[in-house]
Tab-separated table of C-alpha atoms and ligand atoms in Angstrom:
chain	number	residue	atom	x	y	z
A	291	UNK	CA	-86.879	101.668	55.734
A	292	UNK	CA	-85.596	104.093	52.350
A	293	UNK	CA	-87.816	105.906	50.749
A	294	UNK	CA	-88.508	104.018	47.766
A	295	UNK	CA	-88.048	105.993	44.851
A	296	UNK	CA	-91.222	107.424	42.773
A	297	UNK	CA	-91.871	104.608	40.223
A	298	UNK	CA	-92.764	106.770	36.948
A	299	UNK	CA	-95.285	104.925	34.553
A	300	UNK	CA	-94.685	104.283	30.304
A	301	UNK	CA	-90.925	104.675	30.719
A	302	UNK	CA	-88.858	107.797	31.123
A	303	UNK	CA	-90.212	111.192	31.306
A	304	UNK	CA	-87.870	114.198	30.035
A	305	UNK	CA	-89.252	116.234	32.834
A	306	UNK	CA	-88.085	119.510	30.675
A	307	UNK	CA	-90.390	118.517	27.648
A	308	UNK	CA	-92.678	117.616	30.591
A	309	UNK	CA	-93.202	120.680	31.839
A	310	UNK	CA	-93.094	122.793	28.556
A	311	UNK	CA	-95.603	120.754	26.505
A	312	UNK	CA	-98.894	120.374	28.677
A	313	UNK	CA	-100.937	118.529	26.297
A	314	UNK	CA	-100.830	114.867	28.156
A	315	UNK	CA	-102.370	114.802	31.632
A	316	UNK	CA	-99.816	113.708	34.456
A	317	UNK	CA	-101.638	112.685	37.573
A	318	UNK	CA	-99.346	111.890	40.626
A	319	UNK	CA	-100.324	109.712	43.756
A	320	UNK	CA	-98.626	110.370	47.252
A	321	UNK	CA	-99.614	107.219	49.597
A	322	UNK	CA	-97.780	105.310	52.291
A	323	UNK	CA	-99.549	102.225	50.899
A	324	UNK	CA	-97.742	100.154	48.311
A	325	UNK	CA	-101.092	98.580	47.676
A	326	UNK	CA	-103.236	101.497	47.058
A	327	UNK	CA	-100.816	103.187	44.391
A	328	UNK	CA	-101.290	99.593	42.923
A	329	UNK	CA	-104.784	100.024	42.984
A	330	UNK	CA	-104.889	103.427	41.494
A	331	UNK	CA	-102.354	102.331	38.617
A	332	UNK	CA	-104.567	99.718	37.978
A	333	UNK	CA	-107.896	101.450	37.651
A	334	UNK	CA	-107.078	104.833	36.515
A	335	UNK	CA	-104.639	103.136	32.938
A	336	UNK	CA	-105.545	104.916	30.045
A	337	UNK	CA	-103.783	106.248	27.253
A	338	UNK	CA	-104.118	110.104	27.614
A	339	UNK	CA	-102.589	109.920	31.235
A	340	UNK	CA	-99.322	109.563	32.533
A	341	UNK	CA	-99.338	107.979	35.902
A	342	UNK	CA	-96.428	108.610	38.790
A	343	UNK	CA	-96.730	106.852	41.919
A	344	UNK	CA	-94.390	106.880	45.188
A	345	UNK	CA	-94.674	106.126	48.739
A	346	UNK	CA	-92.397	108.778	49.867
A	347	UNK	CA	-94.256	112.425	50.714
A	348	UNK	CA	-90.726	114.296	50.086
A	349	UNK	CA	-89.791	112.754	47.520
A	350	UNK	CA	-93.787	113.268	45.809
A	351	UNK	CA	-93.512	117.634	46.953
A	352	UNK	CA	-90.697	117.215	44.524
A	353	UNK	CA	-92.270	115.720	41.614
A	354	UNK	CA	-94.783	118.461	42.003
A	355	UNK	CA	-92.582	120.574	41.640
A	356	UNK	CA	-90.580	119.596	38.528
A	357	UNK	CA	-93.369	117.841	36.994
A	358	UNK	CA	-96.311	120.250	37.593
A	359	UNK	CA	-98.952	117.691	37.538
A	360	UNK	CA	-102.146	118.514	37.233
A	361	UNK	CA	-103.721	115.939	39.395
A	362	UNK	CA	-102.764	114.801	42.669
A	363	UNK	CA	-104.131	111.894	44.476
A	364	UNK	CA	-102.599	112.585	48.185
A	365	UNK	CA	-103.324	110.260	51.215
A	366	UNK	CA	-104.197	112.384	53.914
A	367	UNK	CA	-102.436	110.523	56.817
A	368	UNK	CA	-98.859	109.724	56.375
A	369	UNK	CA	-95.871	108.845	58.665
A	370	UNK	CA	-93.569	111.919	57.528
A	371	UNK	CA	-95.982	114.743	56.252
A	372	UNK	CA	-99.887	115.832	57.563
A	373	UNK	CA	-101.747	115.953	54.374
A	374	UNK	CA	-103.052	118.872	54.914
A	375	UNK	CA	-99.822	120.719	55.477
A	376	UNK	CA	-98.881	118.687	51.615
A	377	UNK	CA	-101.739	120.018	50.472
A	378	UNK	CA	-100.857	123.736	51.379
A	379	UNK	CA	-97.426	122.768	49.881
A	380	UNK	CA	-99.178	121.415	46.627
A	381	UNK	CA	-101.311	124.446	45.958
A	382	UNK	CA	-98.386	126.462	47.254
A	383	UNK	CA	-96.347	124.828	43.936
A	384	UNK	CA	-99.187	125.188	41.646
A	385	UNK	CA	-102.739	126.854	42.603
A	386	UNK	CA	-103.994	125.358	39.509
A	387	UNK	CA	-103.009	121.606	40.671
A	388	UNK	CA	-106.252	119.686	41.244
A	389	UNK	CA	-105.740	118.018	44.842
A	390	UNK	CA	-107.824	114.846	45.805
A	391	UNK	CA	-107.124	113.855	49.156
A	392	UNK	CA	-107.724	110.020	50.224
A	393	UNK	CA	-107.993	108.871	54.004
A	394	UNK	CA	-109.210	106.061	56.013
A	395	UNK	CA	-110.128	108.400	58.324
A	396	UNK	CA	-112.800	110.014	57.206
A	397	UNK	CA	-114.232	113.140	59.188
A	398	UNK	CA	-116.358	115.730	58.095
A	399	UNK	CA	-113.865	118.950	59.533
A	400	UNK	CA	-110.988	117.760	58.174
A	401	UNK	CA	-113.182	117.485	54.952
A	402	UNK	CA	-114.127	121.508	55.752
A	403	UNK	CA	-110.599	122.265	56.229
A	404	UNK	CA	-109.171	120.490	53.012
A	405	UNK	CA	-111.573	122.027	50.946
A	406	UNK	CA	-110.981	126.023	51.874
A	407	UNK	CA	-107.408	124.676	51.595
A	408	UNK	CA	-107.860	124.560	47.976
A	409	UNK	CA	-108.483	120.621	47.724
A	410	UNK	CA	-110.581	119.721	44.646
A	411	UNK	CA	-112.483	116.432	46.360
A	412	UNK	CA	-112.232	114.221	48.821
A	413	UNK	CA	-112.081	110.409	49.202
A	414	UNK	CA	-112.414	107.555	51.207
A	415	UNK	CA	-110.325	104.749	51.677
A	416	UNK	CA	-110.633	101.861	51.262
A	417	UNK	CA	-110.570	103.224	47.176
A	418	UNK	CA	-113.682	101.897	45.476
A	419	UNK	CA	-112.533	101.336	41.586
A	420	UNK	CA	-115.721	102.848	40.402
A	421	UNK	CA	-116.143	106.202	42.255
A	422	UNK	CA	-112.083	106.653	41.872
A	423	UNK	CA	-112.680	106.572	38.134
A	424	UNK	CA	-115.516	108.542	37.723
A	425	UNK	CA	-113.869	111.507	39.744
A	426	UNK	CA	-110.877	111.017	37.518
A	427	UNK	CA	-112.627	111.245	34.482
A	428	UNK	CA	-114.688	114.150	35.524
A	429	UNK	CA	-111.369	116.058	36.548
A	430	UNK	CA	-109.750	115.049	33.242
A	431	UNK	CA	-112.392	116.492	31.105
A	432	UNK	CA	-111.985	119.282	33.071
A	433	UNK	CA	-108.223	119.786	32.968
A	434	UNK	CA	-108.557	119.041	29.065
A	435	UNK	CA	-111.499	121.477	28.724
A	436	UNK	CA	-109.121	124.691	30.168
A	437	UNK	CA	-106.249	123.519	28.133
A	438	UNK	CA	-108.385	123.477	24.685
A	439	UNK	CA	-109.386	127.477	26.325
A	440	UNK	CA	-106.325	128.209	26.545
A	441	UNK	CA	-105.054	127.260	23.102
A	442	UNK	CA	-107.674	128.379	21.562
A	443	UNK	CA	-107.379	132.139	23.194
A	444	UNK	CA	-103.684	131.849	21.784
A	445	UNK	CA	-105.584	131.559	18.497
A	446	UNK	CA	-107.436	134.373	19.514
A	447	UNK	CA	-104.706	136.248	20.269
A	448	UNK	CA	-103.174	135.825	17.376
A	449	UNK	CA	-106.407	136.598	15.033
A	450	UNK	CA	-107.396	139.465	16.566
A	451	UNK	CA	-103.974	141.249	15.856
A	452	UNK	CA	-103.615	144.055	13.957
A	453	UNK	CA	-100.013	145.371	13.315
A	454	UNK	CA	-99.376	144.467	16.779
A	455	UNK	CA	-101.908	145.566	18.596
A	456	UNK	CA	-104.409	143.443	20.205
A	457	UNK	CA	-108.461	144.264	20.244
A	458	UNK	CA	-111.447	142.967	19.192
A	459	UNK	CA	-114.531	144.897	20.403
A	460	UNK	CA	-116.530	147.047	18.077
A	461	UNK	CA	-114.318	149.988	19.103
A	462	UNK	CA	-111.205	148.904	18.409
A	463	UNK	CA	-112.514	147.238	15.121
A	464	UNK	CA	-113.669	151.087	14.738
A	465	UNK	CA	-109.521	151.867	15.463
A	466	UNK	CA	-108.450	149.325	13.374
A	467	UNK	CA	-110.419	150.737	9.818
A	468	UNK	CA	-109.709	153.817	11.027
A	469	UNK	CA	-105.370	153.527	11.214
A	470	UNK	CA	-106.190	151.688	7.366
A	471	UNK	CA	-108.043	154.501	5.922
A	472	UNK	CA	-105.752	156.842	7.548
A	473	UNK	CA	-102.200	155.209	6.412
A	474	UNK	CA	-102.546	155.596	3.043
A	475	UNK	CA	-103.175	159.287	2.608
A	476	UNK	CA	-102.160	161.157	5.920
A	477	UNK	CA	-99.831	164.423	6.182
A	478	UNK	CA	-100.613	164.853	9.793
A	479	UNK	CA	-103.041	163.044	12.237
A	480	UNK	CA	-103.699	163.909	15.901
A	481	UNK	CA	-104.122	160.804	17.937
A	482	UNK	CA	-105.605	161.461	21.697
A	483	UNK	CA	-106.378	159.017	24.482
A	484	UNK	CA	-105.738	158.368	28.149
A	485	UNK	CA	-101.942	157.265	29.246
A	486	UNK	CA	-101.638	153.839	27.989
A	487	UNK	CA	-104.104	153.517	25.999
A	488	UNK	CA	-101.709	152.443	22.613
A	489	UNK	CA	-101.140	156.081	21.283
A	490	UNK	CA	-97.949	155.303	20.013
A	491	UNK	CA	-98.512	151.597	19.034
A	492	UNK	CA	-101.305	153.179	16.805
A	493	UNK	CA	-98.945	155.815	15.429
A	494	UNK	CA	-96.237	153.173	14.695
A	495	UNK	CA	-99.203	151.189	13.270
A	496	UNK	CA	-99.991	154.025	10.641
A	497	UNK	CA	-96.168	154.521	9.716
A	498	UNK	CA	-96.265	151.529	9.196
A	499	UNK	CA	-99.464	150.893	6.584
A	500	UNK	CA	-98.001	154.284	5.303
A	501	UNK	CA	-96.186	155.059	2.040
A	502	UNK	CA	-92.931	156.398	3.599
A	503	UNK	CA	-93.526	152.596	5.716
A	504	UNK	CA	-89.629	152.453	4.225
A	505	UNK	CA	-88.635	155.569	5.595
A	506	UNK	CA	-87.626	156.819	9.905
A	507	UNK	CA	-89.816	156.986	12.456
A	508	UNK	CA	-88.812	159.273	14.740
A	509	UNK	CA	-89.993	160.483	17.917
A	510	UNK	CA	-89.578	163.453	19.862
A	511	UNK	CA	-91.111	163.655	23.177
A	512	UNK	CA	-92.264	167.434	24.117
A	513	UNK	CA	-92.474	167.053	27.724
A	514	UNK	CA	-88.746	165.105	28.586
A	515	UNK	CA	-87.076	167.660	26.032
A	516	UNK	CA	-86.082	170.416	28.523
A	517	UNK	CA	-87.877	173.613	27.479
A	518	UNK	CA	-84.662	175.722	26.457
A	519	UNK	CA	-83.610	172.248	24.120
A	520	UNK	CA	-86.942	172.287	22.459
A	521	UNK	CA	-86.253	174.165	19.556
A	522	UNK	CA	-82.339	172.461	18.889
A	523	UNK	CA	-84.007	169.187	19.302
A	524	UNK	CA	-86.473	170.113	16.737
A	525	UNK	CA	-84.639	171.750	13.998
A	526	UNK	CA	-80.980	171.170	14.962
A	527	UNK	CA	-78.815	173.812	15.743
A	528	UNK	CA	-75.214	175.291	13.808
A	529	UNK	CA	-71.940	175.726	15.698
A	530	UNK	CA	-71.789	178.736	18.082
A	531	UNK	CA	-75.466	179.158	17.703
A	532	UNK	CA	-75.784	179.450	21.300
A	533	UNK	CA	-73.368	178.828	24.515
A	534	UNK	CA	-72.654	174.856	24.492
A	535	UNK	CA	-73.725	174.806	20.497
A	536	UNK	CA	-69.795	172.932	19.712
A	537	UNK	CA	-70.756	171.587	16.780
A	538	UNK	CA	-73.982	171.546	13.719
A	539	UNK	CA	-76.744	169.258	14.946
A	540	UNK	CA	-79.065	167.758	13.026
A	541	UNK	CA	-82.574	168.206	14.654
A	542	UNK	CA	-85.660	165.636	14.540
A	543	UNK	CA	-87.140	167.337	11.525
A	544	UNK	CA	-84.148	166.120	9.748
A	545	UNK	CA	-83.932	162.811	10.984
A	546	UNK	CA	-87.243	162.118	9.690
A	547	UNK	CA	-87.092	163.207	6.227
A	548	UNK	CA	-88.970	161.051	4.403
A	549	UNK	CA	-90.798	159.182	7.237
A	550	UNK	CA	-92.629	160.246	9.777
A	551	UNK	CA	-92.135	162.302	12.750
A	552	UNK	CA	-93.952	161.340	16.087
A	553	UNK	CA	-94.067	164.316	18.386
A	554	UNK	CA	-95.398	162.671	21.630
A	555	UNK	CA	-96.943	164.750	23.958
A	556	UNK	CA	-98.157	166.987	21.833
A	557	UNK	CA	-99.816	169.047	24.672
A	558	UNK	CA	-96.910	169.818	26.560
A	559	UNK	CA	-95.340	171.898	23.527
A	560	UNK	CA	-94.808	175.429	25.347
A	561	UNK	CA	-96.431	177.966	23.890
A	562	UNK	CA	-93.386	179.793	22.489
A	563	UNK	CA	-92.241	177.064	20.450
A	564	UNK	CA	-95.754	176.709	18.680
A	565	UNK	CA	-95.312	179.099	15.858
A	566	UNK	CA	-91.925	177.580	14.537
A	567	UNK	CA	-93.408	173.887	15.099
A	568	UNK	CA	-96.736	175.157	13.124
A	569	UNK	CA	-94.662	176.524	10.020
A	570	UNK	CA	-92.462	173.829	10.271
A	571	UNK	CA	-96.052	171.355	9.865
A	572	UNK	CA	-97.737	173.442	7.703
A	573	UNK	CA	-94.829	174.491	4.952
A	574	UNK	CA	-92.452	171.465	5.823
A	575	UNK	CA	-89.814	174.099	6.183
A	576	UNK	CA	-87.626	175.508	9.273
A	577	UNK	CA	-84.492	177.026	10.357
A	578	UNK	CA	-81.872	175.602	11.947
A	579	UNK	CA	-80.918	177.296	15.360
A	580	UNK	CA	-78.993	180.245	14.301
A	581	UNK	CA	-79.235	179.631	10.914
A	582	UNK	CA	-81.208	182.141	8.039
A	583	UNK	CA	-80.627	178.845	5.786
A	584	UNK	CA	-84.585	177.525	4.664
A	585	UNK	CA	-83.854	173.721	5.061
A	586	UNK	CA	-87.143	171.809	3.450
A	587	UNK	CA	-88.264	168.657	4.219
A	588	UNK	CA	-91.091	165.699	3.366
A	589	UNK	CA	-92.331	164.965	6.657
A	590	UNK	CA	-95.543	163.336	8.067
A	591	UNK	CA	-96.474	164.117	11.293
A	592	UNK	CA	-98.431	162.321	13.888
A	593	UNK	CA	-98.936	164.052	17.482
A	594	UNK	CA	-100.628	162.529	20.336
A	595	UNK	CA	-101.658	163.683	23.720
A	596	UNK	CA	-103.453	162.890	26.609
A	597	UNK	CA	-104.753	166.010	27.012
A	598	UNK	CA	-108.124	167.624	25.845
A	599	UNK	CA	-106.248	169.870	23.803
A	600	UNK	CA	-109.672	172.470	23.454
A	601	UNK	CA	-109.321	172.894	26.889
A	602	UNK	CA	-105.731	174.181	26.769
A	603	UNK	CA	-107.157	176.280	24.142
A	604	UNK	CA	-109.343	177.570	26.119
A	605	UNK	CA	-106.615	178.194	28.977
A	606	UNK	CA	-104.488	179.707	26.206
A	607	UNK	CA	-102.148	177.024	26.500
A	608	UNK	CA	-102.291	175.676	23.255
A	609	UNK	CA	-102.450	177.785	19.328
A	610	UNK	CA	-105.589	177.600	18.066
A	611	UNK	CA	-103.973	177.643	14.484
A	612	UNK	CA	-101.569	174.502	15.125
A	613	UNK	CA	-104.465	172.609	16.930
A	614	UNK	CA	-106.775	173.038	14.200
A	615	UNK	CA	-103.363	172.256	11.433
A	616	UNK	CA	-103.004	169.257	13.486
A	617	UNK	CA	-106.242	167.579	14.397
A	618	UNK	CA	-107.452	167.247	10.881
A	619	UNK	CA	-107.266	163.907	10.908
A	620	UNK	CA	-108.203	162.541	14.539
A	621	UNK	CA	-108.282	159.827	16.054
A	622	UNK	CA	-109.251	158.789	20.220
A	623	UNK	CA	-108.625	155.661	21.451
A	624	UNK	CA	-110.940	153.661	24.125
A	625	UNK	CA	-109.978	153.551	27.532
A	626	UNK	CA	-109.650	149.506	29.173
A	627	UNK	CA	-112.828	150.268	30.903
A	628	UNK	CA	-114.678	151.014	27.499
A	629	UNK	CA	-113.065	148.013	26.314
A	630	UNK	CA	-113.272	145.430	29.024
A	631	UNK	CA	-114.409	142.619	26.312
A	632	UNK	CA	-111.137	143.033	25.414
A	633	UNK	CA	-109.377	142.205	28.843
A	634	UNK	CA	-108.879	138.375	28.501
A	635	UNK	CA	-107.622	138.564	25.130
A	636	UNK	CA	-104.603	141.017	26.164
A	637	UNK	CA	-104.177	138.953	29.138
A	638	UNK	CA	-103.352	136.296	27.387
A	639	UNK	CA	-101.110	138.227	24.782
A	640	UNK	CA	-99.259	139.609	27.965
A	641	UNK	CA	-99.073	136.199	29.804
A	642	UNK	CA	-96.966	134.806	26.431
A	643	UNK	CA	-94.918	137.771	26.435
A	644	UNK	CA	-94.009	137.733	29.805
A	645	UNK	CA	-93.392	133.676	30.206
A	646	UNK	CA	-90.959	133.971	26.585
A	647	UNK	CA	-89.640	137.296	28.150
A	648	UNK	CA	-88.625	135.251	31.784
A	649	UNK	CA	-88.314	132.168	30.215
A	650	UNK	CA	-91.176	130.134	32.166
A	651	UNK	CA	-93.549	127.816	31.433
A	652	UNK	CA	-96.667	130.079	32.172
A	653	UNK	CA	-99.564	128.930	30.279
A	654	UNK	CA	-102.712	130.755	31.917
A	655	UNK	CA	-104.056	132.696	34.678
A	656	UNK	CA	-106.824	131.426	37.480
A	657	UNK	CA	-110.833	131.955	37.288
A	658	UNK	CA	-110.252	133.766	40.463
A	659	UNK	CA	-107.002	135.873	39.338
A	660	UNK	CA	-109.361	136.956	36.029
A	661	UNK	CA	-111.765	137.831	37.784
A	662	UNK	CA	-109.960	140.268	40.180
A	663	UNK	CA	-108.405	141.393	36.932
A	664	UNK	CA	-111.627	142.397	35.504
A	665	UNK	CA	-113.201	143.953	38.652
A	666	UNK	CA	-110.534	146.771	38.578
A	667	UNK	CA	-110.532	150.216	36.851
A	668	UNK	CA	-107.376	150.367	35.285
A	669	UNK	CA	-106.643	153.804	35.393
A	670	UNK	CA	-103.116	153.286	34.173
A	671	UNK	CA	-105.064	151.105	30.817
A	672	UNK	CA	-103.252	148.560	28.789
A	673	UNK	CA	-99.756	149.940	30.347
A	674	UNK	CA	-101.067	149.444	33.884
A	675	UNK	CA	-101.911	145.954	32.715
A	676	UNK	CA	-98.807	145.070	31.087
A	677	UNK	CA	-96.843	145.813	34.288
A	678	UNK	CA	-99.360	144.136	36.763
A	679	UNK	CA	-98.456	140.836	34.323
A	680	UNK	CA	-95.488	141.288	34.043
A	681	UNK	CA	-94.778	141.764	37.667
A	682	UNK	CA	-97.287	138.310	38.172
A	683	UNK	CA	-94.761	136.703	36.196
A	684	UNK	CA	-91.562	137.625	37.147
A	685	UNK	CA	-93.166	136.776	40.765
A	686	UNK	CA	-95.058	133.297	40.383
A	687	UNK	CA	-93.560	129.805	40.502
A	688	UNK	CA	-96.478	128.092	39.182
A	689	UNK	CA	-97.870	127.518	35.521
A	690	UNK	CA	-100.730	129.475	36.309
A	691	UNK	CA	-101.094	132.928	37.726
A	692	UNK	CA	-102.691	133.433	41.005
A	693	UNK	CA	-104.036	136.024	42.995
A	694	UNK	CA	-101.316	135.975	45.058
A	695	UNK	CA	-98.947	136.580	42.392
A	696	UNK	CA	-100.560	139.904	41.544
A	697	UNK	CA	-99.678	143.063	43.601
A	698	UNK	CA	-101.655	143.778	46.833
A	699	UNK	CA	-104.077	146.018	45.087
A	700	UNK	CA	-105.822	142.940	43.584
A	701	UNK	CA	-106.506	142.307	47.773
A	702	UNK	CA	-104.211	138.715	47.444
A	703	UNK	CA	-104.188	137.042	50.582
A	704	UNK	CA	-101.535	134.897	51.281
A	705	UNK	CA	-98.051	136.254	51.245
A	706	UNK	CA	-95.706	135.050	49.085
A	707	UNK	CA	-93.597	132.060	49.592
A	708	UNK	CA	-90.651	133.414	52.104
A	709	UNK	CA	-88.436	130.031	51.170
A	710	UNK	CA	-88.807	131.084	47.430
A	711	UNK	CA	-85.860	133.660	46.148
A	712	UNK	CA	-87.449	137.408	45.585
A	713	UNK	CA	-86.885	137.801	41.834
A	714	UNK	CA	-83.686	139.845	41.077
A	715	UNK	CA	-83.668	143.090	39.739
A	716	UNK	CA	-81.508	145.840	39.438
A	717	UNK	CA	-82.185	149.459	41.004
A	718	UNK	CA	-83.123	151.125	37.786
A	719	UNK	CA	-86.274	148.401	37.046
A	720	UNK	CA	-86.998	149.183	40.600
A	721	UNK	CA	-87.127	152.809	39.671
A	722	UNK	CA	-89.310	151.999	36.517
A	723	UNK	CA	-92.031	150.002	38.362
A	724	UNK	CA	-92.334	152.543	41.088
A	725	UNK	CA	-92.445	155.546	38.680
A	726	UNK	CA	-95.032	153.784	36.480
A	727	UNK	CA	-97.236	152.400	39.504
A	728	UNK	CA	-97.042	156.240	40.615
A	729	UNK	CA	-98.445	157.685	37.251
A	730	UNK	CA	-100.923	154.571	36.590
A	731	UNK	CA	-102.500	155.125	39.521
A	732	UNK	CA	-102.905	159.284	38.954
A	733	UNK	CA	-104.586	158.255	35.932
A	734	UNK	CA	-101.711	159.435	34.429
A	735	UNK	CA	-101.284	162.678	35.457
A	736	UNK	CA	-97.028	162.935	35.138
A	737	UNK	CA	-96.878	166.410	36.576
A	738	UNK	CA	-98.201	165.243	40.075
A	739	UNK	CA	-96.775	162.473	39.426
A	740	UNK	CA	-93.251	164.115	39.341
A	741	UNK	CA	-94.103	166.080	42.050
A	742	UNK	CA	-95.002	163.342	43.995
A	743	UNK	CA	-91.996	161.012	43.358
A	744	UNK	CA	-89.717	164.691	43.730
A	745	UNK	CA	-88.000	164.546	40.181
A	746	UNK	CA	-88.372	166.390	37.163
A	747	UNK	CA	-90.835	165.597	33.948
A	748	UNK	CA	-87.556	165.085	31.968
A	749	UNK	CA	-86.593	162.754	34.708
A	750	UNK	CA	-89.841	160.964	34.743
A	751	UNK	CA	-89.650	160.799	31.420
A	752	UNK	CA	-86.439	159.149	31.124
A	753	UNK	CA	-87.304	156.932	33.958
A	754	UNK	CA	-90.968	155.401	32.575
A	755	UNK	CA	-89.177	155.020	28.680
A	756	UNK	CA	-86.805	152.069	30.011
A	757	UNK	CA	-88.217	149.223	29.003
A	758	UNK	CA	-89.618	146.056	30.698
A	759	UNK	CA	-87.622	142.876	31.020
A	760	UNK	CA	-84.889	141.922	27.474
A	761	UNK	CA	-87.629	141.996	24.886
A	762	UNK	CA	-90.334	145.052	24.103
A	763	UNK	CA	-93.223	143.854	22.895
A	764	UNK	CA	-93.952	147.045	19.606
A	765	UNK	CA	-89.909	146.050	18.582
B	253	LIG	N1	-104.152	146.677	22.142
B	253	LIG	C1	-102.669	146.852	22.653
B	253	LIG	N2	-102.738	145.695	22.259
B	253	LIG	C2	-101.384	145.020	22.756
B	253	LIG	N3	-100.610	145.812	23.326
B	253	LIG	C3	-101.046	147.523	23.857
B	253	LIG	C4	-102.073	147.642	23.220
B	253	LIG	N4	-102.051	149.043	23.384
B	253	LIG	C5	-101.153	149.466	24.635
B	253	LIG	N5	-100.335	148.007	24.721
B	253	LIG	C6	-99.120	148.446	25.138
B	253	LIG	O1	-99.215	149.075	25.897
B	253	LIG	C7	-98.254	150.019	26.461
B	253	LIG	C8	-98.303	151.286	25.927
B	253	LIG	O2	-98.756	151.684	25.114
B	253	LIG	P1	-98.484	152.934	24.328
B	253	LIG	O3	-97.227	153.597	25.005
B	253	LIG	O4	-98.360	152.910	22.393
B	253	LIG	O5	-99.576	154.388	25.598
B	253	LIG	P2	-99.668	155.470	24.713
B	253	LIG	O6	-101.389	156.086	25.022
B	253	LIG	O7	-98.552	156.399	23.994
B	253	LIG	O8	-99.639	155.944	26.741
B	253	LIG	P3	-98.996	157.498	27.279
B	253	LIG	O9	-99.969	158.155	27.240
B	253	LIG	O10	-99.015	157.188	28.624
B	253	LIG	O11	-97.493	157.938	26.442
B	253	LIG	C9	-97.322	149.588	25.542
B	253	LIG	O12	-96.161	148.564	25.678
B	253	LIG	C10	-97.812	148.535	24.274
B	253	LIG	O13	-97.238	147.858	23.653
B	254	LIG	MG1	-97.501	157.526	24.701
């Protein structure tokens, strides 16, 4: 007998809209017995529920894949496929699906196995209308509650954002207050904090709230510029100043004129270059390499480092005068570990961001996966979190991230679905992801990371600065 096509209640459903607009709850019943399906339709009819039914397991799976029903009623014994296998496939497609198994052949062993495989509930046949309604009503209430929680966190993310910086923990509220106080008046400021805590993001926020917001924001990464080129990069050079200087070059200080120069990784600035930098910062004047002419600029300086500059000073790697000049206004960013209460907020922010970047209907994360993320220590801080969520969003086939989408580190027990095509990414992206992971796991120690990866520090910086996906958060 040819398989009966799926019956779709309440007229035609637009598949795409249905997946994207998750407000209506969809229930799919899969059972080879048409009478049982008729009973389900009659018993569960309510306005906020879209009921789909099919007698064919294959068509059922197809519907699960395309429409992602939040609730599936599944007959355990069907001619073509075992209900337990179906259960596994459904959970594999979307772990957030609530699956209720129904069968005449009740056995507690099967029930236990089904619950272990992820079923939410188990009902006997013949179905008792009262019981069925009661269970489904409860599930619907649960699903609606979770949808509201997801919507709420979207709103919270919006409310807890300051110039693109997410946070509402007391430590972050203090950071926001300091940014507001520093921005109007600063000439120089030092931003410290572990790797990935948002130093550059904060620097951009300070700039965009400052009186020179309309001027340039120029980034000089002191660690990425080879030592012999540093001076010419910062101050420029004139033609013939050294071999290879075939024409005049404008340096970053000049590019930043009437704006802000962000001296990133200032702790890596070679000692020899520091006196000239101090003069430029202090007197707002410098000379291009190979020229005696003094150039004047009007540049605000923001410097950042994840090093403890006091220790560098004691070790003789950082000049005291430069340190005191830069650190007159100082701001330390908390690690993610110190503000774990911001993690759920950041999670939802990154999920939304990557769902958009990868154009996938991802709306949230399972409680299990969120708990696994909360247990982790996050040595690479927010950038590591961003990378983990980016990876999970790339890997998942579901509307909710679950443990198996996370990197192995988070104890994903099951293997990803081997039949699902692996995401196609470039070699550059693989290099970037790998380099990032090494740096994150070393708590941001880029010198060691470069050693392990077998590349120079400058190369490592180039690798790391490539952006994830097509869009980027701060731009
Ligand atoms: N509070 C935050 N809210 C949202 N995104 C954040 C936040 N903090 C950091 N990020 C994101 O995390 C990533 C790392 O931030 P950023 O580059 O500013 O860190 P950093 O402290 O400069 O790191 P490093 O020391 O490794 O250079 C960026 O993509 C940034 O957008
Ligand atoms: Mg940085």
